[in-house]
PDB file of C-alpha atoms in Angstrom:
ATOM      1  CA  MET A 269     103.757 123.174 114.230  1.00 83.00           C
ATOM      2  CA  SER A 270     102.371 119.778 113.201  1.00 91.00           C
ATOM      3  CA  ILE A 271      98.790 119.370 112.036  1.00 91.00           C
ATOM      4  CA  GLY A 272      97.990 117.511 115.268  1.00 88.00           C
ATOM      5  CA  GLU A 273      99.446 120.341 117.346  1.00 89.00           C
ATOM      6  CA  MET A 274      97.522 122.874 115.258  1.00 88.00           C
ATOM      7  CA  PHE A 275      94.272 120.965 115.854  1.00 86.00           C
ATOM      8  CA  ALA A 276      94.901 120.800 119.588  1.00 84.00           C
ATOM      9  CA  ALA A 277      95.602 124.538 119.661  1.00 88.00           C
ATOM     10  CA  THR A 278      92.683 125.681 117.489  1.00 88.00           C
ATOM     11  CA  VAL A 279      89.912 123.064 117.780  1.00 90.00           C
ATOM     12  CA  PRO A 280      88.801 122.778 121.411  1.00 91.00           C
ATOM     13  CA  MET A 281      86.716 119.638 120.814  1.00 92.00           C
ATOM     14  CA  ALA A 282      89.731 117.731 119.457  1.00 92.00           C
ATOM     15  CA  ARG A 283      91.673 118.783 122.546  1.00 91.00           C
ATOM     16  CA  THR A 284      88.786 117.872 124.859  1.00 93.00           C
ATOM     17  CA  LEU A 285      88.589 114.332 123.442  1.00 95.00           C
ATOM     18  CA  ASN A 286      92.396 113.926 123.637  1.00 95.00           C
ATOM     19  CA  LEU A 287      92.565 112.932 119.973  1.00 96.00           C
ATOM     20  CA  GLU A 288      95.931 111.561 118.895  1.00 96.00           C
ATOM     21  CA  PHE A 289      97.103 112.464 115.375  1.00 96.00           C
ATOM     22  CA  LEU A 290      99.134 109.409 114.358  1.00 97.00           C
ATOM     23  CA  GLU A 291      99.659 110.222 110.686  1.00 96.00           C
ATOM     24  CA  THR A 292      98.871 113.303 108.624  1.00 95.00           C
ATOM     25  CA  SER A 293      99.833 113.439 104.969  1.00 95.00           C
ATOM     26  CA  PRO A 294      98.109 114.562 101.775  1.00 95.00           C
ATOM     27  CA  GLU A 295      97.406 110.882 101.062  1.00 93.00           C
ATOM     28  CA  ARG A 296      96.114 109.732 104.449  1.00 97.00           C
ATOM     29  CA  ALA A 297      95.298 110.918 107.938  1.00 97.00           C
ATOM     30  CA  VAL A 298      95.060 108.552 110.901  1.00 98.00           C
ATOM     31  CA  VAL A 299      93.618 109.824 114.186  1.00 98.00           C
ATOM     32  CA  SER A 300      92.930 107.848 117.363  1.00 98.00           C
ATOM     33  CA  LEU A 301      90.362 108.316 120.111  1.00 98.00           C
ATOM     34  CA  PRO A 302      91.686 106.789 123.344  1.00 97.00           C
ATOM     35  CA  ASP A 303      89.327 104.707 125.485  1.00 97.00           C
ATOM     36  CA  GLN A 304      87.983 107.233 128.014  1.00 96.00           C
ATOM     37  CA  GLY A 305      85.093 106.443 130.339  1.00 95.00           C
ATOM     38  CA  GLU A 306      83.805 110.015 130.358  1.00 95.00           C
ATOM     39  CA  TYR A 307      83.053 109.684 126.597  1.00 94.00           C
ATOM     40  CA  HIS A 308      81.362 106.269 126.735  1.00 95.00           C
ATOM     41  CA  ASN A 309      77.809 105.519 125.698  1.00 94.00           C
ATOM     42  CA  HIS A 310      75.249 103.369 127.496  1.00 94.00           C
ATOM     43  CA  VAL A 311      76.957 100.095 126.435  1.00 93.00           C
ATOM     44  CA  GLY A 312      80.475 101.102 127.492  1.00 91.00           C
ATOM     45  CA  GLY A 313      81.988 102.025 124.143  1.00 93.00           C
ATOM     46  CA  PRO A 314      82.837 105.407 122.643  1.00 96.00           C
ATOM     47  CA  HIS A 315      79.800 107.651 122.264  1.00 96.00           C
ATOM     48  CA  ALA A 316      78.515 108.168 118.711  1.00 95.00           C
ATOM     49  CA  GLY A 317      79.205 111.908 119.001  1.00 95.00           C
ATOM     50  CA  ALA A 318      82.809 111.250 119.989  1.00 96.00           C
ATOM     51  CA  MET A 319      83.244 108.906 117.005  1.00 96.00           C
ATOM     52  CA  PHE A 320      81.706 111.526 114.699  1.00 97.00           C
ATOM     53  CA  THR A 321      84.175 114.096 116.021  1.00 97.00           C
ATOM     54  CA  LEU A 322      87.014 111.618 115.542  1.00 97.00           C
ATOM     55  CA  GLY A 323      86.058 111.036 111.895  1.00 98.00           C
ATOM     56  CA  GLU A 324      85.476 114.697 111.137  1.00 97.00           C
ATOM     57  CA  SER A 325      88.827 115.570 112.716  1.00 97.00           C
ATOM     58  CA  ALA A 326      90.604 112.960 110.585  1.00 97.00           C
ATOM     59  CA  SER A 327      88.954 114.463 107.503  1.00 97.00           C
ATOM     60  CA  GLY A 328      90.054 117.946 108.560  1.00 96.00           C
ATOM     61  CA  ALA A 329      93.610 116.722 109.104  1.00 96.00           C
ATOM     62  CA  ILE A 330      93.914 115.354 105.564  1.00 97.00           C
ATOM     63  CA  VAL A 331      92.361 118.533 104.148  1.00 97.00           C
ATOM     64  CA  LEU A 332      94.982 120.620 105.948  1.00 95.00           C
ATOM     65  CA  ALA A 333      97.766 118.297 104.830  1.00 96.00           C
ATOM     66  CA  ALA A 334      96.616 118.325 101.198  1.00 97.00           C
ATOM     67  CA  PHE A 335      95.604 121.983 100.915  1.00 97.00           C
ATOM     68  CA  GLY A 336      97.551 123.812 103.623  1.00 94.00           C
ATOM     69  CA  ASP A 337      99.468 125.645 100.909  1.00 96.00           C
ATOM     70  CA  GLN A 338      96.162 127.147  99.689  1.00 97.00           C
ATOM     71  CA  LEU A 339      95.150 128.733 103.024  1.00 94.00           C
ATOM     72  CA  SER A 340      96.336 132.193 101.957  1.00 96.00           C
ATOM     73  CA  ARG A 341      93.641 132.246  99.273  1.00 96.00           C
ATOM     74  CA  ALA A 342      90.900 129.872 100.455  1.00 97.00           C
ATOM     75  CA  VAL A 343      89.258 128.613 103.648  1.00 96.00           C
ATOM     76  CA  PRO A 344      88.450 124.907 103.977  1.00 97.00           C
ATOM     77  CA  LEU A 345      84.890 124.324 105.195  1.00 97.00           C
ATOM     78  CA  ALA A 346      82.895 121.160 105.772  1.00 97.00           C
ATOM     79  CA  VAL A 347      79.768 121.199 103.595  1.00 98.00           C
ATOM     80  CA  SER A 348      78.063 117.984 104.726  1.00 98.00           C
ATOM     81  CA  ALA A 349      78.761 114.787 106.611  1.00 98.00           C
ATOM     82  CA  GLU A 350      77.242 111.331 106.752  1.00 98.00           C
ATOM     83  CA  ILE A 351      78.146 108.516 109.121  1.00 98.00           C
ATOM     84  CA  THR A 352      77.086 104.907 109.339  1.00 97.00           C
ATOM     85  CA  TYR A 353      77.659 102.898 112.512  1.00 95.00           C
ATOM     86  CA  LYS A 354      78.303  99.293 111.440  1.00 95.00           C
ATOM     87  CA  LYS A 355      79.511  97.369 114.497  1.00 94.00           C
ATOM     88  CA  LEU A 356      79.789  97.927 118.214  1.00 92.00           C
ATOM     89  CA  ALA A 357      82.888  99.953 119.019  1.00 95.00           C
ATOM     90  CA  MET A 358      84.685  99.161 122.260  1.00 94.00           C
ATOM     91  CA  GLY A 359      87.977 100.511 123.548  1.00 96.00           C
ATOM     92  CA  ALA A 360      90.148 102.870 121.562  1.00 97.00           C
ATOM     93  CA  VAL A 361      89.069 103.526 117.969  1.00 98.00           C
ATOM     94  CA  THR A 362      91.038 104.885 115.032  1.00 98.00           C
ATOM     95  CA  ALA A 363      89.826 106.868 112.025  1.00 98.00           C
ATOM     96  CA  THR A 364      91.634 106.687 108.689  1.00 98.00           C
ATOM     97  CA  ALA A 365      90.761 109.403 106.161  1.00 98.00           C
ATOM     98  CA  THR A 366      91.473 109.523 102.429  1.00 98.00           C
ATOM     99  CA  LEU A 367      90.705 112.132  99.775  1.00 97.00           C
ATOM    100  CA  GLY A 368      87.998 111.164  97.306  1.00 96.00           C
ATOM    101  CA  ARG A 369      89.468 113.285  94.486  1.00 96.00           C
ATOM    102  CA  PRO A 370      93.045 114.100  93.500  1.00 97.00           C
ATOM    103  CA  ALA A 371      94.239 117.299  95.175  1.00 97.00           C
ATOM    104  CA  THR A 372      95.503 118.583  91.816  1.00 97.00           C
ATOM    105  CA  GLU A 373      91.934 118.514  90.427  1.00 97.00           C
ATOM    106  CA  VAL A 374      90.638 120.469  93.407  1.00 98.00           C
ATOM    107  CA  VAL A 375      93.391 123.097  93.116  1.00 98.00           C
ATOM    108  CA  ALA A 376      92.773 123.372  89.353  1.00 98.00           C
ATOM    109  CA  GLN A 377      89.136 124.242  90.065  1.00 97.00           C
ATOM    110  CA  LEU A 378      90.253 126.839  92.589  1.00 97.00           C
ATOM    111  CA  ASP A 379      92.703 128.236  90.009  1.00 96.00           C
ATOM    112  CA  ALA A 380      89.802 128.512  87.539  1.00 96.00           C
ATOM    113  CA  GLY A 381      87.912 130.744  89.986  1.00 94.00           C
ATOM    114  CA  GLU A 382      85.516 128.012  91.110  1.00 95.00           C
ATOM    115  CA  ARG A 383      84.619 126.849  94.596  1.00 97.00           C
ATOM    116  CA  PRO A 384      85.571 123.171  94.513  1.00 98.00           C
ATOM    117  CA  GLU A 385      83.888 120.483  96.560  1.00 98.00           C
ATOM    118  CA  PHE A 386      85.461 117.121  97.297  1.00 98.00           C
ATOM    119  CA  PRO A 387      84.659 114.125  99.497  1.00 98.00           C
ATOM    120  CA  VAL A 388      86.834 112.661 102.211  1.00 98.00           C
ATOM    121  CA  THR A 389      86.070 109.078 103.184  1.00 98.00           C
ATOM    122  CA  ILE A 390      86.795 107.806 106.669  1.00 98.00           C
ATOM    123  CA  ALA A 391      86.881 104.295 108.121  1.00 98.00           C
ATOM    124  CA  ILE A 392      86.606 103.988 111.911  1.00 98.00           C
ATOM    125  CA  GLN A 393      88.111 100.805 113.360  1.00 98.00           C
ATOM    126  CA  ARG A 394      88.504  99.014 116.658  1.00 97.00           C
ATOM    127  CA  ALA A 395      91.899  97.737 117.788  1.00 96.00           C
ATOM    128  CA  ASP A 396      91.085  94.298 116.302  1.00 97.00           C
ATOM    129  CA  GLY A 397      90.721  95.907 112.853  1.00 96.00           C
ATOM    130  CA  ALA A 398      86.941  95.596 112.601  1.00 97.00           C
ATOM    131  CA  VAL A 399      85.345  98.579 110.864  1.00 98.00           C
ATOM    132  CA  THR A 400      82.814 100.019 113.288  1.00 97.00           C
ATOM    133  CA  GLY A 401      81.835 103.037 111.240  1.00 97.00           C
ATOM    134  CA  GLU A 402      82.124 104.636 107.833  1.00 98.00           C
ATOM    135  CA  MET A 403      81.877 108.339 107.206  1.00 98.00           C
ATOM    136  CA  THR A 404      82.019 110.767 104.318  1.00 98.00           C
ATOM    137  CA  VAL A 405      82.605 114.475 104.795  1.00 98.00           C
ATOM    138  CA  VAL A 406      82.225 116.759 101.783  1.00 98.00           C
ATOM    139  CA  TRP A 407      84.561 119.747 101.966  1.00 98.00           C
ATOM    140  CA  THR A 408      84.938 122.932  99.973  1.00 98.00           C
ATOM    141  CA  LEU A 409      87.695 125.467  99.559  1.00 98.00           C
ATOM    142  CA  ARG A 410      85.947 128.823  99.780  1.00 97.00           C
ATOM    143  CA  PRO A 411      88.007 131.494  98.043  1.00 95.00           C
ATOM    144  CA  ASN A 412      88.906 134.461 100.267  1.00 92.00           C
ATOM    145  CA  GLY A 413      87.325 137.810  99.461  1.00 77.00           C
TER     146      GLY A 413
END
């Protein structure tokens, strides 16, 4: 099962918004929010809450791609999130997520018995390439037990 299929099966909000997982790798995750009138705001673009969900989902996709092999011993959890809306978003928007720390460093902390935290940065863009939002989600890998 792909990460996109796993999200659709286990995260109802991602399924509700019809998010499209275009790329999911340990280096980058790209997720698209189609233009859907039922999720528009008062100016006809995607609602801020839908864009937040898009960005958070992209961050979750890269976390699963980078640390999926650690799921038997740790649970990934979002610790905090911050978003900045920079330009008016209209039409479909795409979120591109990248890890803010090397995965090997995070796993080394987990190996040392620590609960690592690491940022994921996300850029949200319109079809014309303009960045409409920037987001950072801080994640942790909480050891099981």
